[in-house]
Short mmCIF file of C-alpha atoms and ligand atoms in Angstrom, two decimals:
data_model
loop_
_atom_site.label_atom_id
_atom_site.label_comp_id
_atom_site.label_asym_id
_atom_site.label_seq_id
_atom_site.Cartn_x
_atom_site.Cartn_y
_atom_site.Cartn_z
CA UNK J 19 128.89 95.68 120.73
CA UNK J 20 127.38 92.10 119.77
CA UNK J 21 124.68 91.79 116.63
CA UNK J 22 122.41 91.14 119.68
CA UNK J 23 123.08 95.05 121.00
CA UNK J 24 122.95 96.60 117.73
CA UNK J 25 119.59 95.26 116.85
CA UNK J 26 118.14 95.64 120.47
CA UNK J 27 119.51 99.51 120.67
CA UNK J 28 118.25 100.33 116.58
CA UNK J 29 115.04 99.01 117.76
CA UNK J 30 114.97 101.88 120.81
CA UNK J 31 116.72 104.15 118.47
CA UNK J 32 113.37 103.93 116.15
CA UNK J 33 110.49 103.78 118.83
CA UNK J 34 111.80 106.92 120.48
CA UNK J 35 111.89 108.55 117.11
CA UNK J 36 108.86 108.07 115.83
CA UNK J 37 106.98 107.36 119.60
CA UNK J 38 106.06 110.97 119.09
CA UNK J 39 104.54 110.49 115.60
CA UNK J 40 102.47 106.97 116.83
CA UNK J 41 101.06 108.65 119.72
CA UNK J 42 99.23 111.48 118.36
CA UNK J 43 97.96 109.08 115.65
CA UNK J 44 93.94 109.63 116.21
CA UNK J 45 93.12 106.47 115.13
CA UNK J 46 95.38 104.99 118.49
CA UNK J 47 93.82 102.55 120.30
CA UNK J 48 92.96 102.99 124.37
CA UNK J 49 92.23 99.30 125.38
CA UNK J 50 94.19 96.65 122.32
CA UNK J 51 97.76 96.26 122.69
CA UNK J 52 99.66 97.60 119.61
CA UNK J 53 103.16 97.60 118.53
CA UNK J 54 105.40 101.04 120.37
CA UNK J 55 106.45 101.40 116.47
CA UNK J 56 106.56 99.75 113.12
CA UNK J 57 104.05 96.96 112.80
CA UNK J 58 102.55 94.05 114.47
CA UNK J 59 101.08 90.73 113.65
CA UNK J 60 101.32 87.72 115.38
CA UNK J 61 100.69 86.35 119.22
CA UNK J 62 103.29 84.29 119.91
CA UNK J 63 104.95 82.75 123.56
CA UNK J 64 101.15 82.69 124.94
CA UNK J 65 101.94 82.07 128.92
CA UNK J 66 100.63 82.47 131.83
CA UNK J 67 104.08 82.04 133.79
CA UNK J 68 104.46 82.05 137.44
CA UNK J 69 100.95 84.07 137.72
CA UNK J 70 102.13 86.97 134.73
CA UNK J 71 100.29 86.62 131.63
CA UNK J 72 103.02 87.12 129.10
CA UNK J 73 102.65 88.11 125.36
CA UNK J 74 105.09 87.86 122.87
CA UNK J 75 104.12 89.17 119.24
CA UNK J 76 105.94 89.76 115.35
CA UNK J 77 107.44 93.49 115.89
CA UNK J 78 108.58 94.83 112.85
CA UNK J 79 110.38 97.78 114.36
CA UNK J 80 111.84 99.27 111.25
CA UNK J 81 109.33 100.25 109.15
CA UNK J 82 105.66 99.34 108.59
CA UNK J 83 105.72 96.36 106.29
CA UNK J 84 107.22 92.84 107.70
CA UNK J 85 110.68 92.07 107.22
CA UNK J 86 113.82 90.03 109.97
CA UNK J 87 110.52 89.92 112.94
CA UNK J 88 111.52 90.55 116.54
CA UNK J 89 109.38 89.67 119.67
CA UNK J 90 108.12 91.83 121.07
CA UNK J 91 106.72 91.35 124.76
CA UNK J 92 103.79 92.69 127.15
CA UNK J 93 103.25 91.38 130.51
CA UNK J 94 99.77 91.45 132.92
CA UNK J 95 98.59 90.33 135.96
CA UNK J 96 94.66 90.60 135.06
CA UNK J 97 94.87 90.60 131.00
CA UNK J 98 93.06 93.83 130.95
CA UNK J 99 96.42 96.37 131.92
CA UNK J 100 99.17 95.28 130.21
CA UNK J 101 103.37 96.71 130.10
CA UNK J 102 105.52 97.09 127.41
CA UNK J 103 108.81 94.77 128.70
CA UNK J 104 111.79 95.04 126.83
CA UNK J 105 112.38 92.48 123.46
CA UNK J 106 112.37 89.13 123.66
CA UNK J 107 113.96 87.78 120.71
CA UNK J 108 116.06 89.77 117.92
CA UNK J 109 117.28 87.86 115.12
CA UNK J 110 120.34 88.29 115.28
CA UNK J 111 122.38 84.78 114.39
CA UNK J 112 122.81 82.95 111.24
CA UNK J 113 119.78 80.65 112.71
CA UNK J 114 117.35 84.01 112.16
CA UNK J 115 118.65 86.17 110.68
CA UNK J 116 115.75 87.02 108.44
CA UNK J 117 114.05 87.06 111.31
CA UNK J 118 112.70 85.39 114.71
CA UNK J 119 109.46 83.86 113.40
CA UNK J 120 105.98 82.56 115.62
CA UNK J 121 106.29 80.32 118.04
CA UNK J 122 104.69 78.91 121.65
CA UNK J 123 106.35 78.48 125.07
CA UNK J 124 105.72 76.09 127.32
CA UNK J 125 106.75 76.02 131.16
CA UNK J 126 109.26 73.51 132.54
CA UNK J 127 112.24 73.01 135.82
CA UNK J 128 110.51 77.03 136.52
CA UNK J 129 112.04 78.39 133.63
CA UNK J 130 110.01 79.43 129.78
CA UNK J 131 110.56 76.99 126.77
CA UNK J 132 110.03 79.50 124.02
CA UNK J 133 110.18 77.57 120.32
CA UNK J 134 109.96 79.68 117.53
CA UNK J 135 111.17 79.85 113.84
CA UNK J 136 114.22 80.52 112.36
CA UNK J 137 113.82 82.34 109.12
CA UNK J 138 116.52 82.09 106.33
CA UNK J 139 116.56 83.51 103.32
CA UNK J 140 119.90 83.79 100.72
CA UNK J 141 120.54 86.05 98.38
CA UNK J 142 118.66 85.08 95.83
CA UNK J 143 115.50 84.33 98.35
CA UNK J 144 115.93 80.81 98.89
CA UNK J 145 114.44 80.15 102.33
CA UNK J 146 115.50 77.83 105.01
CA UNK J 147 113.56 77.25 108.31
CA UNK J 148 114.67 75.69 111.95
CA UNK J 149 112.74 76.02 114.97
CA UNK J 150 114.30 77.17 117.79
CA UNK J 151 114.61 76.89 121.65
CA UNK J 152 115.41 79.78 123.50
CA UNK J 153 115.16 79.99 127.44
CA UNK J 154 114.23 82.08 130.30
CA UNK J 155 114.83 82.09 133.52
CA UNK J 156 113.28 85.69 134.40
CA UNK J 157 110.60 85.48 131.77
CA UNK J 158 111.96 88.77 130.57
CA UNK J 159 115.23 87.60 128.83
CA UNK J 160 116.30 85.05 126.77
CA UNK J 161 118.88 82.53 126.36
CA UNK J 162 119.12 81.34 122.94
CA UNK J 163 120.25 77.79 122.49
CA UNK J 164 119.42 77.39 118.40
CA UNK J 165 118.27 74.92 116.37
CA UNK J 166 116.72 71.87 117.65
CA UNK J 167 114.40 70.94 114.27
CA UNK J 168 115.33 70.90 110.46
CA UNK J 169 113.09 70.28 107.98
CA UNK J 170 111.93 66.58 107.59
CA UNK J 171 112.16 65.50 104.28
CA UNK J 172 108.48 65.18 102.59
CA UNK J 173 108.20 69.46 103.51
CA UNK J 174 109.33 72.47 101.71
CA UNK J 175 111.03 75.42 103.26
CA UNK J 176 107.32 77.14 104.55
CA UNK J 177 107.60 74.91 107.73
CA UNK J 178 107.16 77.71 110.92
CA UNK J 179 104.54 78.94 113.92
CA UNK J 180 106.04 75.76 116.24
CA UNK J 181 103.25 75.72 119.67
CA UNK J 182 104.15 72.77 121.92
CA UNK J 183 102.47 71.18 124.46
CA UNK J 184 102.91 68.30 127.46
CA UNK J 185 100.62 65.57 127.13
CA UNK J 186 100.42 62.34 129.42
CA UNK J 187 104.78 62.37 130.26
CA UNK J 188 105.86 63.26 127.33
CA UNK J 189 105.54 66.71 124.84
CA UNK J 190 104.55 66.95 121.37
CA UNK J 191 104.89 69.81 119.06
CA UNK J 192 102.59 70.77 116.19
CA UNK J 193 104.18 72.86 112.98
CA UNK J 194 102.40 75.09 109.84
CA UNK J 195 103.67 73.37 106.85
CA UNK J 196 103.98 73.19 102.44
CA UNK J 197 104.46 69.48 101.70
CA UNK J 198 106.30 68.64 98.38
CA UNK J 199 103.38 69.07 96.37
CA UNK J 200 102.49 72.49 97.93
CA UNK J 201 99.40 71.56 100.22
CA UNK J 202 99.13 72.78 103.70
CA UNK J 203 99.54 70.57 106.43
CA UNK J 204 100.09 70.08 109.98
CA UNK J 205 103.75 68.10 111.34
CA UNK J 206 103.38 66.46 114.80
CA UNK J 207 106.24 65.73 116.95
CA UNK J 208 107.43 63.98 119.97
CA UNK J 209 109.71 64.75 122.53
CA UNK J 210 110.58 63.77 126.09
CA UNK J 211 113.34 66.87 126.89
CA UNK J 212 112.30 69.38 125.02
CA UNK J 213 115.72 69.54 123.20
CA UNK J 214 115.49 66.46 120.80
CA UNK J 215 112.10 65.93 118.88
CA UNK J 216 111.36 63.14 116.73
CA UNK J 217 108.44 63.61 113.52
CA UNK J 218 105.84 61.83 113.48
CA UNK J 219 104.17 62.92 110.61
CA UNK J 220 101.84 64.74 109.18
CA UNK J 221 98.79 65.16 111.99
CA UNK J 222 96.01 66.81 109.41
CA UNK J 223 96.15 67.94 105.69
CA UNK J 224 98.33 67.01 102.97
CA UNK J 225 96.63 64.42 101.09
CA UNK J 226 95.31 62.54 103.75
CA UNK J 227 91.53 63.17 105.77
CA UNK J 228 89.05 65.84 106.44
CA UNK J 229 91.67 68.57 105.55
CA UNK J 230 93.34 66.56 102.51
CA UNK J 231 93.63 69.75 99.00
CA UNK J 232 93.26 72.14 101.61
CA UNK J 233 95.09 74.98 100.80
CA UNK J 234 98.84 75.52 99.69
CA UNK J 235 99.73 76.09 103.53
CA UNK J 236 99.03 75.38 106.75
CA UNK J 237 100.86 78.44 109.25
CA UNK J 238 100.29 78.91 113.04
CA UNK J 239 98.77 75.70 114.34
CA UNK J 240 97.52 74.99 117.84
CA UNK J 241 96.33 71.79 119.60
CA UNK J 242 94.34 71.81 122.57
CA UNK J 243 92.25 70.08 124.48
CA UNK J 244 88.69 71.18 125.49
CA UNK J 245 85.58 70.29 126.90
CA UNK J 246 86.68 67.04 126.96
CA UNK J 247 87.81 67.48 122.82
CA UNK J 248 90.22 68.43 120.95
CA UNK J 249 90.33 71.32 119.00
CA UNK J 250 93.72 72.24 115.96
CA UNK J 251 93.32 75.89 114.83
CA UNK J 252 95.00 77.15 112.01
CA UNK J 253 95.45 79.50 109.55
CA UNK J 254 95.22 78.18 106.00
CA UNK J 255 96.37 80.00 102.91
CA UNK J 256 94.87 79.52 99.50
CA UNK J 257 91.04 78.69 100.18
CA UNK J 258 89.23 79.78 97.56
CA UNK J 259 86.00 81.43 98.60
CA UNK J 260 82.68 80.25 98.54
CA UNK J 261 78.95 81.68 99.41
CA UNK J 262 80.08 83.43 102.57
CA UNK J 263 82.92 81.59 103.55
CA UNK J 264 86.75 82.37 103.01
CA UNK J 265 86.20 85.46 102.38
CA UNK J 266 89.53 86.82 103.12
CA UNK J 267 92.68 86.86 101.86
CA UNK J 268 93.57 83.92 103.87
CA UNK J 269 91.47 82.06 106.83
CA UNK J 270 91.87 81.56 110.88
CA UNK J 271 89.31 78.63 111.75
CA UNK J 272 89.54 75.05 113.60
CA UNK J 273 88.50 71.26 113.50
CA UNK J 274 86.99 69.38 116.66
CA UNK J 275 88.24 65.86 116.52
CA UNK J 276 89.88 63.00 118.71
CA UNK J 277 94.25 63.68 118.73
CA UNK J 278 95.47 60.41 120.17
CA UNK J 279 99.05 60.46 121.65
CA UNK J 280 100.26 57.05 120.91
CA UNK J 281 99.41 56.69 117.28
CA UNK J 282 98.70 60.03 116.37
CA UNK J 283 96.16 60.12 114.75
CA UNK J 284 93.71 62.55 114.60
CA UNK J 285 90.31 62.30 113.73
CA UNK J 286 88.26 65.19 113.34
CA UNK J 287 85.33 66.88 111.32
CA UNK J 288 85.19 69.58 108.56
CA UNK J 289 86.75 73.20 109.23
CA UNK J 290 84.77 76.23 110.53
CA UNK J 291 86.31 79.62 110.70
CA UNK J 292 86.97 81.04 113.82
CA UNK J 293 85.67 84.75 112.85
CA UNK J 294 84.05 86.33 110.63
CA UNK J 295 84.45 89.98 109.87
CA UNK J 296 87.71 91.34 108.19
CA UNK J 297 90.30 91.01 110.49
CA UNK J 298 91.53 88.26 112.28
CA UNK J 299 94.85 85.42 112.07
CA UNK J 300 97.39 83.28 113.36
CA UNK J 301 95.30 83.22 116.31
CA UNK J 302 97.51 81.17 119.72
CA UNK J 303 95.72 80.16 123.12
CA UNK J 304 97.60 79.06 126.35
CA UNK J 305 95.23 77.52 129.36
CA UNK J 306 96.12 79.69 132.30
CA UNK J 307 95.55 79.00 135.73
CA UNK J 308 91.61 78.87 136.22
CA UNK J 309 91.89 76.70 133.59
CA UNK J 310 90.54 78.82 130.84
CA UNK J 311 92.10 78.48 127.26
CA UNK J 312 92.31 82.16 126.21
CA UNK J 313 93.06 83.06 122.35
CA UNK J 314 94.58 86.36 120.77
CA UNK J 315 94.25 86.82 117.07
CA UNK J 316 96.11 89.23 115.43
CA UNK J 317 94.04 91.12 114.06
CA UNK J 318 94.36 91.94 111.13
CA UNK J 319 94.79 88.94 107.25
CA UNK J 320 98.13 89.37 106.11
CA UNK J 321 99.04 90.45 102.55
CA UNK J 322 95.66 92.60 102.49
CA UNK J 323 96.38 96.38 100.83
CA UNK J 324 98.05 97.23 104.39
CA UNK J 325 99.74 100.41 103.00
CA UNK J 326 96.90 101.63 102.54
CA UNK J 327 96.02 102.02 106.69
CA UNK J 328 96.05 105.42 107.62
CA UNK J 329 98.40 105.00 110.39
CA UNK J 330 101.07 104.02 107.90
CA UNK J 331 101.23 107.49 108.11
CA UNK J 332 101.97 107.86 111.97
CA UNK J 333 104.44 104.99 112.03
CA UNK J 334 102.89 102.21 112.89
CA UNK J 335 99.97 99.22 111.59
CA UNK J 336 97.94 96.16 113.32
CA UNK J 337 96.16 95.70 116.64
CA UNK J 338 96.29 92.55 119.09
CA UNK J 339 92.24 91.20 119.73
CA UNK J 340 90.65 91.21 122.95
CA UNK J 341 91.85 88.33 124.86
CA UNK J 342 88.70 85.86 124.97
CA UNK J 343 87.58 82.50 127.21
CA UNK J 344 87.27 79.22 124.20
CA UNK J 345 84.31 76.46 124.96
CA UNK J 346 82.40 74.03 123.18
CA UNK J 347 78.92 74.93 122.67
CA UNK J 348 76.77 72.24 119.97
CA UNK J 349 79.84 71.08 118.86
CA UNK J 350 81.44 74.84 117.81
CA UNK J 351 84.01 76.56 119.48
CA UNK J 352 82.35 79.96 121.48
CA UNK J 353 84.44 82.55 122.25
CA UNK J 354 83.60 85.22 124.71
CA UNK J 355 85.60 88.88 126.01
CA UNK J 356 87.73 87.07 128.80
CA UNK J 357 85.73 88.45 132.02
CA UNK J 358 88.21 90.50 133.05
CA UNK J 359 87.16 93.29 130.07
CA UNK J 360 84.91 94.24 132.47
CA UNK J 361 87.41 95.74 134.25
CA UNK J 362 87.53 98.17 131.56
CA UNK J 363 84.64 99.68 132.12
CA UNK J 364 83.74 103.30 133.83
CA UNK J 365 81.61 103.64 135.96
CA UNK J 366 77.62 101.35 136.15
CA UNK J 367 76.87 102.37 133.11
CA UNK J 368 73.65 103.29 130.90
CA UNK J 369 71.00 101.30 130.81
CA UNK J 370 68.12 101.95 127.79
CA UNK J 371 65.20 100.59 126.75
CA UNK J 372 64.97 100.21 123.26
CA UNK J 373 61.38 100.02 120.80
CA UNK J 374 62.29 100.84 116.89
CA UNK J 375 58.57 100.93 114.37
CA UNK J 376 60.67 101.15 111.21
CA UNK J 377 62.69 104.58 111.81
CA UNK J 378 66.41 104.98 112.81
CA UNK J 379 66.84 106.94 116.31
CA UNK J 380 69.98 108.28 118.40
CA UNK J 381 69.97 107.61 121.84
CA UNK J 382 72.25 110.45 123.44
CA UNK J 383 73.61 108.43 125.73
CA UNK J 384 74.69 105.45 124.23
CA UNK J 385 77.27 106.71 122.35
CA UNK J 386 80.96 107.03 122.45
CA UNK J 387 84.48 106.30 120.84
CA UNK J 388 85.44 103.54 123.22
CA UNK J 389 82.63 101.15 124.61
CA UNK J 390 81.33 98.32 125.27
CA UNK J 391 77.47 98.00 124.38
CA UNK J 392 75.53 95.32 124.76
CA UNK J 393 71.65 94.64 123.91
CA UNK J 394 69.79 91.97 125.00
CA UNK J 395 66.50 90.79 124.92
CA UNK J 396 66.51 91.95 121.38
CA UNK J 397 62.88 91.21 119.10
CA UNK J 398 62.48 91.64 115.36
CA UNK J 399 59.40 91.46 114.79
CA UNK J 400 59.82 90.98 110.67
CA UNK J 401 62.51 92.86 108.44
CA UNK J 402 65.56 93.83 109.70
CA UNK J 403 67.60 95.14 112.54
CA UNK J 404 70.60 97.51 111.69
CA UNK J 405 73.19 99.69 114.47
CA UNK J 406 75.41 101.88 112.61
CA UNK J 407 78.83 103.33 114.49
CA UNK J 408 80.48 106.48 113.93
CA UNK J 409 78.65 106.09 110.14
CA UNK J 410 81.40 104.14 108.92
CA UNK J 411 80.08 100.71 110.42
CA UNK J 412 76.89 98.88 109.82
CA UNK J 413 76.13 96.11 111.62
CA UNK J 414 73.07 93.74 110.44
CA UNK J 415 70.48 91.76 110.96
CA UNK J 416 68.18 90.87 108.99
CA UNK J 417 65.25 87.92 110.23
CA UNK J 418 64.15 87.03 107.21
CA UNK J 419 67.49 85.56 105.58
CA UNK J 420 68.04 84.68 109.04
CA UNK J 421 71.99 86.68 108.00
CA UNK J 422 74.40 88.51 110.26
CA UNK J 423 75.71 91.33 107.53
CA UNK J 424 78.91 93.30 108.67
CA UNK J 425 79.83 96.32 106.63
CA UNK J 426 82.54 98.81 106.70
CA UNK J 427 83.80 101.32 105.31
CA UNK J 428 87.57 100.33 102.93
CA UNK J 429 90.34 102.18 103.47
CA UNK J 430 91.40 101.08 100.66
CA UNK J 431 89.28 103.19 98.62
CA UNK J 432 85.86 103.82 100.79
CA UNK J 433 83.68 102.51 99.20
CA UNK J 434 81.28 99.74 101.06
CA UNK J 435 82.43 96.21 101.78
CA UNK J 436 80.72 93.31 103.56
CA UNK J 437 81.16 89.94 105.62
CA UNK J 438 78.04 87.96 106.26
CA UNK J 439 76.94 84.57 108.51
CA UNK J 440 74.02 82.65 108.57
CA UNK J 441 72.70 82.99 112.40
CA UNK J 442 68.99 81.32 113.79
CA UNK J 443 67.95 83.88 115.94
CA UNK J 444 69.79 87.74 117.00
CA UNK J 445 69.42 87.10 120.57
CA UNK J 446 71.75 89.21 121.83
CA UNK J 447 74.24 91.12 120.78
CA UNK J 448 78.13 91.89 122.83
CA UNK J 449 80.04 94.90 120.88
CA UNK J 450 83.49 96.72 121.91
CA UNK J 451 84.06 99.67 119.55
CA UNK J 452 88.31 101.15 120.39
CA UNK J 453 88.17 103.67 117.49
CA UNK J 454 89.93 101.87 114.70
CA UNK J 455 89.22 98.72 115.40
CA UNK J 456 84.77 96.21 116.21
CA UNK J 457 84.72 93.18 117.81
CA UNK J 458 80.87 92.23 117.87
CA UNK J 459 79.90 89.17 119.24
CA UNK J 460 76.62 87.67 118.82
CA UNK J 461 75.00 84.96 120.99
CA UNK J 462 76.69 84.48 123.72
CA UNK J 463 79.51 84.44 121.38
CA UNK J 464 78.87 81.69 118.99
CA UNK J 465 79.74 83.97 116.15
CA UNK J 466 81.76 87.17 115.94
CA UNK J 467 83.13 89.83 113.68
CA UNK J 468 86.32 91.58 114.18
CA UNK J 469 87.39 94.05 111.92
CA UNK J 470 89.22 98.04 111.92
CA UNK J 471 87.33 100.38 110.93
CA UNK J 472 88.18 104.13 110.73
CA UNK J 473 85.80 106.92 110.74
CA UNK J 474 85.99 110.37 111.46
CA UNK J 475 88.13 110.58 114.15
CA UNK J 476 84.54 113.35 115.88
CA UNK J 477 82.09 110.78 115.29
CA UNK J 478 81.20 109.22 118.21
CA UNK J 479 77.29 108.67 116.77
CA UNK J 480 75.78 104.98 117.13
CA UNK J 481 72.11 105.48 115.25
CA UNK J 482 70.21 102.33 116.10
CA UNK J 483 67.12 101.18 112.91
CA UNK J 484 64.60 99.02 111.78
CA UNK J 485 62.24 98.09 108.92
CA UNK J 486 59.74 97.54 111.48
CA UNK J 487 58.90 97.51 115.33
CA UNK J 488 61.47 96.23 117.33
CA UNK J 489 62.54 96.44 120.72
CA UNK J 490 65.84 95.49 123.27
CA UNK J 491 67.49 96.56 126.58
CA UNK J 492 70.71 98.16 125.69
CA UNK J 493 73.60 99.05 128.49
CA UNK J 494 76.42 101.32 127.52
CA UNK J 495 80.69 101.26 129.68
CA UNK J 496 83.04 104.21 128.74
CA UNK J 497 85.84 102.19 129.00
CA UNK J 498 88.60 103.18 130.26
CA UNK J 499 92.06 103.93 128.26
CA UNK J 500 94.76 101.63 128.95
CA UNK J 501 96.94 102.00 126.57
CA UNK J 502 99.01 104.88 124.51
C1 FRU S 8 101.25 84.39 110.32
C2 FRU S 8 103.06 84.89 109.98
C3 FRU S 8 103.58 83.83 110.71
C4 FRU S 8 105.13 84.12 110.69
C5 FRU S 8 105.50 84.47 110.94
C6 FRU S 8 106.39 86.14 110.20
O1 FRU S 8 101.14 85.98 110.25
O2 FRU S 8 103.44 83.99 108.53
O3 FRU S 8 103.31 81.95 109.53
O4 FRU S 8 105.73 82.61 111.46
O5 FRU S 8 104.02 85.64 110.56
O6 FRU S 8 106.05 86.99 110.88
#
């Protein structure tokens, strides 16, 4: 048996050994992608190829921790129903022996070209990093071509997560990097043929431009054009918390600017976080046949008390966000749930016209463990308005402070913790609740909050409260179960 066959066999054994334990977890979700066992992290290789969406993911089948990652694989024709496919990449070769780390995919000559980082560590923990290529004819099995890029001079071995795109008659790649003087940066490469790559220098970060001296490492960069501008998404590490900003251990956000594919320059604005919640990292996008820019993110953040997650007892950890469509409005990246998610709705839903006057109410028809809740025509006379979800999360808007707060019960010690952002006016809310996750889209996606939460599994109650007069129209749909 080859090393590759051996690893695949061991992963399949881990899945079958723990399958019953995993699916018996009361916190298992209904419509979010999860690993069949073990730990899931970054979305990888996201592509729509021959009509089918493929989403690969960083996967550790053998434990609820990090290590020599595989590429797990889901496919879908509608972004809602996903099929679990066989493992795409197992870390079997010398150039990836400590993990087939994150990367991306592009179509070339009707095949999928997947670029990923081969992570290698020696006995002393010294790291090597290779940007590798694997090619697929059928979208399912990949032929490894080995390293195509070694770390250029000027960077440390923290050099990973290649994202490739085609522009004009050339190919470009951004790679997450750390410069030799320990600054986060995005490295740029170009190529005519996808196998020979030229290092074109630092695209952003390092010691120049608006995001110079901005943390010690940038992970998972993604550069694309959107509404006639260029957006660079990346996940910086090493930023200090600043007021309401940068509250998580690591961040995920973007800058908007103009990329020049001839001179390789990228003039851009300030960094903005993409999501205001607790759990959002390493997002990756693709453009689909409808021309939409769709994003998935890992719904967690690295180095964040992982072993305290209650799902660890059930041999699995972490989930993917819902797919989101991106646009730019007023110089800001807006995220809306992919419209196909309406497919999840069971029946026509219920509508309730609510009036509050300083009390807390429970609307018997507006509750549930796996629901979409839409609040429109929100009028808050003064003071605050809140929604309490399953007794373990609160979303509060203070009209006086123009402040949105998401509070959740910490899975580490049960105390309430919060994330916040300023918002001029609360007009609408779209909230997806899925057993142990919440995703909130505010004012048509102008702000989003993503968070895992772990309420009492029997609590499906939603309550609404206000300090003064307040009214809104609430719609609720129960959502289907598409994963187990
Ligand atoms: C981001 C990340 C990437 C790396 C991968 C390893 O979460 O650290 O930089 O490729 O995870 O699983």
